[in-house]
Coordinates of C-alpha atoms and ligand atoms in Angstrom, one line a residue:
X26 CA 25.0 -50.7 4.7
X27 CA 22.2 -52.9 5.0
X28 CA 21.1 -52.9 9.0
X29 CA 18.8 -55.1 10.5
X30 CA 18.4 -54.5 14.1
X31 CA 14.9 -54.2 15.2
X32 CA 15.3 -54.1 18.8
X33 CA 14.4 -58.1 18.7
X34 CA 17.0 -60.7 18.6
X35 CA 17.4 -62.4 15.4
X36 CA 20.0 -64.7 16.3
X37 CA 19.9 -66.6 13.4
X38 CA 21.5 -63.5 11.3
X39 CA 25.3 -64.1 10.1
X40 CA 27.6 -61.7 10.1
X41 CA 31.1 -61.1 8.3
X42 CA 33.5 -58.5 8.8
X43 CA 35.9 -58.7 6.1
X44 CA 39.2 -56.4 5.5
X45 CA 40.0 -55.7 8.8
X46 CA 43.0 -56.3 11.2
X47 CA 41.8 -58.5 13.8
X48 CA 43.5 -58.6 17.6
X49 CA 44.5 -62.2 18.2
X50 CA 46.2 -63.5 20.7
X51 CA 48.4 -60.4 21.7
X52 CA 48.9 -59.1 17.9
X53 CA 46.7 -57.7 14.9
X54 CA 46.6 -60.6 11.7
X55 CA 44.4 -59.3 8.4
X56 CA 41.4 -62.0 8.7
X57 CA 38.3 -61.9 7.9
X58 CA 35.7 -62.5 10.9
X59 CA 32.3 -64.9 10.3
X60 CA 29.5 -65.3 13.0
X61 CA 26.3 -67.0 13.2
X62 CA 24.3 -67.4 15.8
X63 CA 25.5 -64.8 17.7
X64 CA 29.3 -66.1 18.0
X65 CA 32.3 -66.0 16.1
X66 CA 32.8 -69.3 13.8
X67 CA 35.4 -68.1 11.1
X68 CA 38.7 -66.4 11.2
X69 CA 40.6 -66.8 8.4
X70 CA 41.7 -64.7 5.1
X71 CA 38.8 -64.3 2.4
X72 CA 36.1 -65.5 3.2
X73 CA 33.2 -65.2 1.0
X74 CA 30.2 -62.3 1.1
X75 CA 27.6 -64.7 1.4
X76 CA 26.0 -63.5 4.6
X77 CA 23.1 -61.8 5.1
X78 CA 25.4 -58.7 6.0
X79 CA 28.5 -57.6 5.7
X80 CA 30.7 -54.8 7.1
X81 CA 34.0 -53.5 5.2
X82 CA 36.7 -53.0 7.7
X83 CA 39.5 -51.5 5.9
X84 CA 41.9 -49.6 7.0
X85 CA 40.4 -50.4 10.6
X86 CA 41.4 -52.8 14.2
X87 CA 38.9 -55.0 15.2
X88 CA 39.1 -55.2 19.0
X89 CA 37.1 -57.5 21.2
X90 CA 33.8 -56.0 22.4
X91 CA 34.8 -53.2 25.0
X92 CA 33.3 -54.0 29.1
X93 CA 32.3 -51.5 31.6
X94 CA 32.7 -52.8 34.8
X95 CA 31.4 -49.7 36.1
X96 CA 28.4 -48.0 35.3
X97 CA 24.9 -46.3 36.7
X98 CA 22.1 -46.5 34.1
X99 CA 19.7 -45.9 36.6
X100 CA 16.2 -46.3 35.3
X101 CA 13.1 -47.4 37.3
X102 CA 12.2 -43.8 39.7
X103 CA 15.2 -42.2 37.9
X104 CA 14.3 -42.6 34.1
X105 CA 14.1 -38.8 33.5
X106 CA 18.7 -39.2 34.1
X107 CA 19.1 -42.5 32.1
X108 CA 17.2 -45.6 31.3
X109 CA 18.3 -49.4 30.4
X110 CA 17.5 -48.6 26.7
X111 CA 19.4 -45.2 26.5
X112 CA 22.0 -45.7 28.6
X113 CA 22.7 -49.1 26.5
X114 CA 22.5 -46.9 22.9
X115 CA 25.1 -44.4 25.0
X116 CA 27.3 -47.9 25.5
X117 CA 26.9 -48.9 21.9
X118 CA 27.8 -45.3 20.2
X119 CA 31.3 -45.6 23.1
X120 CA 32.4 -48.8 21.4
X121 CA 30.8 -50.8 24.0
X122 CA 28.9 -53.7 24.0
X123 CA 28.5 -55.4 28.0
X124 CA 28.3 -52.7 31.1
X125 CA 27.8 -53.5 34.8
X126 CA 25.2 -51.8 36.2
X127 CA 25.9 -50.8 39.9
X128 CA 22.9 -50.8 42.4
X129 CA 22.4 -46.9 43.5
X130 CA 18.9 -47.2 41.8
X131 CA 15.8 -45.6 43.0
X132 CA 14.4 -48.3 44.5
X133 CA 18.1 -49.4 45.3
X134 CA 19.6 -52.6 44.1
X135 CA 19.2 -53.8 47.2
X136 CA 16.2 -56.3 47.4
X137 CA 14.8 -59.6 45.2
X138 CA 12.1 -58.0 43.8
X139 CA 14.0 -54.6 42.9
X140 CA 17.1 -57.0 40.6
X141 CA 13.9 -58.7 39.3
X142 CA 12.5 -56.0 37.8
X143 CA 16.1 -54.2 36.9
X144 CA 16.5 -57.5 35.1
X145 CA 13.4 -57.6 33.2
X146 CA 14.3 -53.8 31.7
X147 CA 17.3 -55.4 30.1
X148 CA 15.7 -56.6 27.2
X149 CA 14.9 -53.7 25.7
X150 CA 18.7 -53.0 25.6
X151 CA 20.9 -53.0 22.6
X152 CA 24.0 -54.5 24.8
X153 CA 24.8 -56.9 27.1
X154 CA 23.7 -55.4 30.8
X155 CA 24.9 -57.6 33.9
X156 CA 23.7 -56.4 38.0
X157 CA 25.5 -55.4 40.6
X158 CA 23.3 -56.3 43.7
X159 CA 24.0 -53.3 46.4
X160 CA 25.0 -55.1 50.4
X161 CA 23.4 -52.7 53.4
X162 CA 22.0 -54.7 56.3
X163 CA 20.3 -56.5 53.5
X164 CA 21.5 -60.3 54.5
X165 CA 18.4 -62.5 53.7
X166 CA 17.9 -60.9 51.0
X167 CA 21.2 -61.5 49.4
X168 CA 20.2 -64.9 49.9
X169 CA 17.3 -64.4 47.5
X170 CA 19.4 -62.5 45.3
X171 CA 22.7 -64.2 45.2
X172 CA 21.8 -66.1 41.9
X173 CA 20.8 -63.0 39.8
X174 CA 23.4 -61.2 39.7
X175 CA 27.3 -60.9 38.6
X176 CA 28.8 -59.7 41.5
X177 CA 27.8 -57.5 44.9
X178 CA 28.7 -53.9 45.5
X179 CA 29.6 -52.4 48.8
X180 CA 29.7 -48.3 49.6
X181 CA 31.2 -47.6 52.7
X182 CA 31.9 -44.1 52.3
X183 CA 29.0 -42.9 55.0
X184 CA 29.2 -43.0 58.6
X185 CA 26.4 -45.3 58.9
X186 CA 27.8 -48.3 56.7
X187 CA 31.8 -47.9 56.9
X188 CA 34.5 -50.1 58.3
X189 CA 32.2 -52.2 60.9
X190 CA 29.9 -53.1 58.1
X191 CA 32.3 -54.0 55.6
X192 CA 34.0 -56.4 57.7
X193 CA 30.3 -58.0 59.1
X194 CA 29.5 -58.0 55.2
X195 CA 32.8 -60.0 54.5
X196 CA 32.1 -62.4 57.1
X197 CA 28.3 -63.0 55.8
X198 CA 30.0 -63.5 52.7
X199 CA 32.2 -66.0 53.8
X200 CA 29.8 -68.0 56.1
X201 CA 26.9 -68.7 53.5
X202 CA 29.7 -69.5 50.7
X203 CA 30.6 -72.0 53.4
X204 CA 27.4 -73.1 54.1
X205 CA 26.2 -73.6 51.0
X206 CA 23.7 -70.4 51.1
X207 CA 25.6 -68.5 48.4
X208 CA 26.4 -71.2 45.4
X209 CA 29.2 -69.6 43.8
X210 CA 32.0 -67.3 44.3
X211 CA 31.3 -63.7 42.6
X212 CA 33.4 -60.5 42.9
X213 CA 32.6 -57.9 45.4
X214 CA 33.2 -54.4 44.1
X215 CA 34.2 -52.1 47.0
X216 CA 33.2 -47.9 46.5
X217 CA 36.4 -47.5 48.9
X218 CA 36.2 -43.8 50.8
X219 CA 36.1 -44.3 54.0
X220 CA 32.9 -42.7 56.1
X221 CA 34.5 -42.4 59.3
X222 CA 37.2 -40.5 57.5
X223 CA 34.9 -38.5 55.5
X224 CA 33.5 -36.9 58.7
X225 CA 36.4 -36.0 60.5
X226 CA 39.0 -35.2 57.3
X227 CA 36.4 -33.8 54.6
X228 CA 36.1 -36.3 51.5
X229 CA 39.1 -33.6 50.0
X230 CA 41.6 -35.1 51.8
X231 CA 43.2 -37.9 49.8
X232 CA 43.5 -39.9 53.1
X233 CA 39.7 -40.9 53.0
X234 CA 40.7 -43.3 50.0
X235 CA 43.9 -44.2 51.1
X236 CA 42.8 -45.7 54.3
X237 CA 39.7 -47.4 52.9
X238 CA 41.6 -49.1 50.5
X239 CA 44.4 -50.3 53.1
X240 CA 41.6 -51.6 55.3
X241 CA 40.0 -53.3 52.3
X242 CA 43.3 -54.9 51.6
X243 CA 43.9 -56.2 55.3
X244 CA 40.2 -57.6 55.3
X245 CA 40.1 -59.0 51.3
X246 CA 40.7 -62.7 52.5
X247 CA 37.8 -62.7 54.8
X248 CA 35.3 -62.9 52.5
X249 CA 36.5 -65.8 50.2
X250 CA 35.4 -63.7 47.3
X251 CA 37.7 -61.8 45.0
X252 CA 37.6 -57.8 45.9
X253 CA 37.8 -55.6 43.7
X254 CA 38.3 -51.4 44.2
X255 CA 36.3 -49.2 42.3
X256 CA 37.5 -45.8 40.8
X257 CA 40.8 -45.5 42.6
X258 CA 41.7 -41.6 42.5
X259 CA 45.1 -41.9 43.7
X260 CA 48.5 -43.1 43.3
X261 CA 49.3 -44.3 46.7
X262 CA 45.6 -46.5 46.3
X263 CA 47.1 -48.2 42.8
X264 CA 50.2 -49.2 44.9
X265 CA 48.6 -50.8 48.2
X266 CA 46.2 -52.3 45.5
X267 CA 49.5 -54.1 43.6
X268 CA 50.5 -55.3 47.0
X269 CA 47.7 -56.9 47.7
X270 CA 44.9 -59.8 46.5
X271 CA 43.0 -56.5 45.1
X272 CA 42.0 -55.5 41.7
X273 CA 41.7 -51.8 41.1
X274 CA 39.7 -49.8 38.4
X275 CA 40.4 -46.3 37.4
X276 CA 38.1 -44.1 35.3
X277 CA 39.1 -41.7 32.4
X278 CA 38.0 -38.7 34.3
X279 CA 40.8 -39.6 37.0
X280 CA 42.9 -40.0 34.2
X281 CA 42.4 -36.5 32.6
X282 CA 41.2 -34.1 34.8
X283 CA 42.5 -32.7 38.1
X284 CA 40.5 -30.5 40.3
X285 CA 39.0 -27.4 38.6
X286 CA 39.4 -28.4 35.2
X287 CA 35.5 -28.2 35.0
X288 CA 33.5 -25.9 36.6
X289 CA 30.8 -28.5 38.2
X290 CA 33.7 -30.8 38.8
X291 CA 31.5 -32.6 41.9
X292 CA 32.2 -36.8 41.4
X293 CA 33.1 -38.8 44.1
X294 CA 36.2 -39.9 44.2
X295 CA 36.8 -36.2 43.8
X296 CA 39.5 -35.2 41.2
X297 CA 43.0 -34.6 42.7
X298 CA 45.8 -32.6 41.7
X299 CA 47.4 -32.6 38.5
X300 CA 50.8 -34.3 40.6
X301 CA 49.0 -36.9 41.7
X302 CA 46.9 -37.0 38.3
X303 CA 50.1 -38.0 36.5
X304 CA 51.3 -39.8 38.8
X305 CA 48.5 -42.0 38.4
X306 CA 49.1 -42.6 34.1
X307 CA 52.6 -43.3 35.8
X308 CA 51.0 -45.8 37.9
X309 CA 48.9 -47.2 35.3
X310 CA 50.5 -50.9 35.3
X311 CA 49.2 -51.3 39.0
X312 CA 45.7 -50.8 38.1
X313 CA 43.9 -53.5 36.5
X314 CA 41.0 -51.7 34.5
X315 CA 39.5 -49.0 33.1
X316 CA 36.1 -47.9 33.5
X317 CA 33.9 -45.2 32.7
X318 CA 31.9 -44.8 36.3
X319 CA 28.8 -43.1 33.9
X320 CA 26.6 -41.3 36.3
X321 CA 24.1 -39.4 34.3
X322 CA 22.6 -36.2 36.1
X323 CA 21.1 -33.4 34.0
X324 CA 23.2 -30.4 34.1
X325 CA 20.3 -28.5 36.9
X326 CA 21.3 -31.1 39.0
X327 CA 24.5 -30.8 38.5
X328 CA 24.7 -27.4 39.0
X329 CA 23.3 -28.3 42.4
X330 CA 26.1 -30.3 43.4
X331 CA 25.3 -33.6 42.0
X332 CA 28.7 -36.0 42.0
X333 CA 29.5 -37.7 38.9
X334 CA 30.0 -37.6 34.9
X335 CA 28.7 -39.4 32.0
X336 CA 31.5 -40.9 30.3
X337 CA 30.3 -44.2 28.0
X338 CA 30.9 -41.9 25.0
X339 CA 33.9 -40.3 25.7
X340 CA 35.9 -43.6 27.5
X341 CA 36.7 -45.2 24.4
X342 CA 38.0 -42.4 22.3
X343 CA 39.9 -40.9 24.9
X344 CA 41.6 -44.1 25.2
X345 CA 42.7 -44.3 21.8
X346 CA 43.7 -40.8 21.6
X347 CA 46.1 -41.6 24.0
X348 CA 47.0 -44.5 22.1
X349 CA 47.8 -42.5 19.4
X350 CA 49.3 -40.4 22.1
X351 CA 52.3 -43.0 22.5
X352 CA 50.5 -43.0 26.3
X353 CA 49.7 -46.6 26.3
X354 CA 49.9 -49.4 23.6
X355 CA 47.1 -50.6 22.3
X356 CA 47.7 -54.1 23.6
X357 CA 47.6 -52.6 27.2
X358 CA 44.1 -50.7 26.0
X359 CA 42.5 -54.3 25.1
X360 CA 44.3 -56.2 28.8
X361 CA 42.4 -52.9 30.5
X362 CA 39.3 -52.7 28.9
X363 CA 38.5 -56.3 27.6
X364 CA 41.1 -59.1 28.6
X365 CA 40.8 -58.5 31.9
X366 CA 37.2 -57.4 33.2
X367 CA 36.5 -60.7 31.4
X368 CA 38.4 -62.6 34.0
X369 CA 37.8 -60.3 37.4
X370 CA 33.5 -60.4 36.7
X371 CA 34.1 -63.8 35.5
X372 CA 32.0 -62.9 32.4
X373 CA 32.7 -66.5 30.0
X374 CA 33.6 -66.3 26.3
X375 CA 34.1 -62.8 26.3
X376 CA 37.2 -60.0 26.3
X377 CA 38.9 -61.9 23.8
X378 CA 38.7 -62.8 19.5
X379 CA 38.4 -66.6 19.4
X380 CA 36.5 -69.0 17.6
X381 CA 33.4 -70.0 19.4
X382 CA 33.8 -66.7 21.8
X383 CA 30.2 -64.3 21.6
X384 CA 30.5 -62.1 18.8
X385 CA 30.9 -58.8 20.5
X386 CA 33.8 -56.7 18.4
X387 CA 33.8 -53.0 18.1
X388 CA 36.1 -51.8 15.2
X389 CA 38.4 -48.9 15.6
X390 CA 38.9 -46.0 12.8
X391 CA 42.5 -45.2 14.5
X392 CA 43.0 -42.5 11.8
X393 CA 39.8 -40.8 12.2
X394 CA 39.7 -37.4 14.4
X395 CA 36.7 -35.6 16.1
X396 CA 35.7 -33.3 18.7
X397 CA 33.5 -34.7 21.7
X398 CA 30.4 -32.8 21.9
X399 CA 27.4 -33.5 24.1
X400 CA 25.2 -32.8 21.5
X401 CA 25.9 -35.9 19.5
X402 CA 25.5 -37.9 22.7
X403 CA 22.6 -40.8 22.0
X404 CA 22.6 -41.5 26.3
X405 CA 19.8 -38.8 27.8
X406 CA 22.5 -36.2 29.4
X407 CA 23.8 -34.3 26.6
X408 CA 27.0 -33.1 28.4
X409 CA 30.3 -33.9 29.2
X410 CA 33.0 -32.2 31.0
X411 CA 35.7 -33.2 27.8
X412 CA 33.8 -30.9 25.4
X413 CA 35.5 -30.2 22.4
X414 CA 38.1 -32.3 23.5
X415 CA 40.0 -33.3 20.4
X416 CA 40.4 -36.7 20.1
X417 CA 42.1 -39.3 17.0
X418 CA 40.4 -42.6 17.6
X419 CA 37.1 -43.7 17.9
X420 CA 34.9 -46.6 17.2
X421 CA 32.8 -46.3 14.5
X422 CA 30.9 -49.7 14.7
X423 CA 29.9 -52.1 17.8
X424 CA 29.0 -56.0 17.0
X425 CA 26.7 -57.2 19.8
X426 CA 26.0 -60.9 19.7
X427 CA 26.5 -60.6 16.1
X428 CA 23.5 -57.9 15.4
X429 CA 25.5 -54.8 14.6
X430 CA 24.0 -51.9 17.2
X431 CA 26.5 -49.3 16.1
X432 CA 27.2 -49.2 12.6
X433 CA 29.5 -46.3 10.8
X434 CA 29.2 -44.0 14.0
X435 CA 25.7 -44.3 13.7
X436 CA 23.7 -46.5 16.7
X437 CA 20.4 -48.3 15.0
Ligands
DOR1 O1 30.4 -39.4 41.7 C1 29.8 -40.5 41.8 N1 28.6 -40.7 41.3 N2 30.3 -41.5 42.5 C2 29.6 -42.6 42.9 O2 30.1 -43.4 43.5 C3 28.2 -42.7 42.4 C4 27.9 -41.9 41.2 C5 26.5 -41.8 40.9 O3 25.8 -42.8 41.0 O4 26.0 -40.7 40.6
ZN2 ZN1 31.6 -45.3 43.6
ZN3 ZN1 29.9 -45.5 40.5

């Protein structure tokens, strides 16, 4: 296959993907797909190969580019764990093609000049990266930052910054949409453990997350932004989440591993049981999305405690595996990993196959089986705590803007 990505945008390139079956609206149809100029322009049967590229989909899905909503690609002081460019190749080999970066950096996320310069290291990357700005006493300079990036972020799982803060934060929120300080409406992501809790109960005891998230829930309105809940861990969280004006995401290592299936099994949430595990795939049409919560550590660190897994390269064909699985339909996979983090982070022409939508696809060999191995990672941490998982399912190509950045299982 002919590949032309150069690490420069060419967005004059056109693109067809021919031979493939192609999710529109809520069903696959055999189209072919055309692009040019970085969107999608054709979808119809047979078109002609007169691009300057084509890609040969047979046998294959064509899904709408895959979005994490939730991940750490660190960079800046932390470039020796993961960096815009390597965690974005990581994204690309997963299927993926827009991640949300979350502000634990080092610097944090915190300040103007820190999202300037986080934002500057995203053109060097091979997919679509949008900023989380971090809230912590940092009020005037949300001000300065409120433009920049796609939503806010809020830990409250310390002491220091737990249900006080949260609700001053809400209230900031609120007052500077009101008075015209803040221009628009963005979601506010909420790491929901609470600190308090933490300190008396142990972050162990289920009840940390449970009573975060029913604070959150009584508070949501305050803000006059949408609130969303990161990584919920537990089943009781997805259902105080369906009651309320929440949305919820869960991550795949919630999903398949309960406490001790690892041996450095350190990520905070921590893993539950294996009840409440399955009672969470039980709950799975009270959560909203699915994201991979990639925190790159090298294994020393790791080894030293260090919460947190990579997952861009597992999240995808995990999913499909249980896809194939009969554990969810594939129309559920696309609502939790495209449809919808399109609408919640409010991310326009994107999550769905439509003419005039950006053309970011990533095509599916359902058929195809292989074993997850950290060693054919392209993201800097070569681990995974799914080793030699065997999975049937993966993506073997991601369309970016129309440049193809993953082509045949192999990222350019
Ligand atoms: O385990 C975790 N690791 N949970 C978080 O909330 C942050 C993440 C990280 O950045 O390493
Ligand atoms: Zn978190
Ligand atoms: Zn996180």
């Amino acid at each position: 296959m002919k590949i032309w990505w150069d690490g420069n945008i060419n967005i004059n390139m056109e693109l067809k993907i021919k031979n493939g079956k192609v999710y529109q609206k809520n069903r696959f149809v055999a189209a072919d797909i055309g692009i040019e100029k970085g969107r999608i322009t054709k979808l119809k049967k047979n078109l002609p190969r007169d691009s300057d590229e084509v890609i040969n989909a047979k046998g294959k899905y064509i899904i709408p580019g895959i979005i994490d909503a939730h991940v750490h690609l660190r960079d800046l002081e932390q470039s020796y764990k993961e960096t815009f460019v390597t965690g974005a190749k990581a994204a690309a080999h997963g299927g993926i093609s827009t991640v949300l970066c979350m502000p634990n950096t080092l610097p944090p996320a915190t300040t103007f000049n820190v999202i300037k310069k986080l934002n500057e290291r995203k053109k060097d990357a091979c997919v679509n990266i949008e900023l989380f700005g971090g809230v912590e006493n940092n009020f005037s300079e949300i001000l300065r930052f409120g433009d920049f990036v796609r939503g806010y972020k809020i830990y409250m799982d310390t002491k220091s910054f737990s249900r006080n803060s949260l609700n001053e934060s809400f209230n900031f929120f609120r007052e500077n949409y009101e008075n015209k300080k803040l221009k628009l409406v963005k979601p506010i992501a909420v790491h929901a453990e609470d600190g308090e809790l933490i300190e008396k109960f142990g972050r162990e005891n289920k009840i940390c997350e449970i009573e975060a998230i029913k604070f959150v829930s009584g508070l949501a309105g305050k803000s006059g932004f949408p609130v969303h809940v990161c990584h919920i861990s537990t089943p009781e969280g997805a259902e105080t989440v369906k009651k309320s004006d929440l949305t919820c995401e869960v991550t795949p290592h919630h999903l398949f591993l309960s406490k001790g299936d690892y041996e450095y099994d350190n990520v905070n949430p921590p893993l539950r049981t294996k009840h409440d595990r399955l009672k969470l795939w039980e709950n799975l049409n009270k959560i909203d999305i699915i994201a991979s919560d990639h925190a790159p550590h090298t294994l020393e660190e790791k080894e030293q405690g260090a919460s947190g897994f990579p997952g861009l390269e597992t999240m995808l064909p995990l999913m499909l595996d249980s896809v194939n699985k009969g554990r969810l339909t594939i129309r559920r996979l696309i609502e939790m990993m495209c449809e919808r983090p399109a609408e919640i982070f409010n991310l326009k022409n994107k999550g769905k196959i439509e003419i005039g939508f950006d053309a970011d696809l990533t095509i599916v060999d359902m058929k195809r089986q292989v074993k997850l191995l950290g060693d054919n990672f392209c993201g800097k941490q070569k681990w995974t705590p799914f080793e030699g998982w065997k999975v049937k399912g993966i993506p073997t190509d991601t369309v970016v803007g129309g440049k193809v950045v993953m082509g045949d299982g192999e990222v350019v």
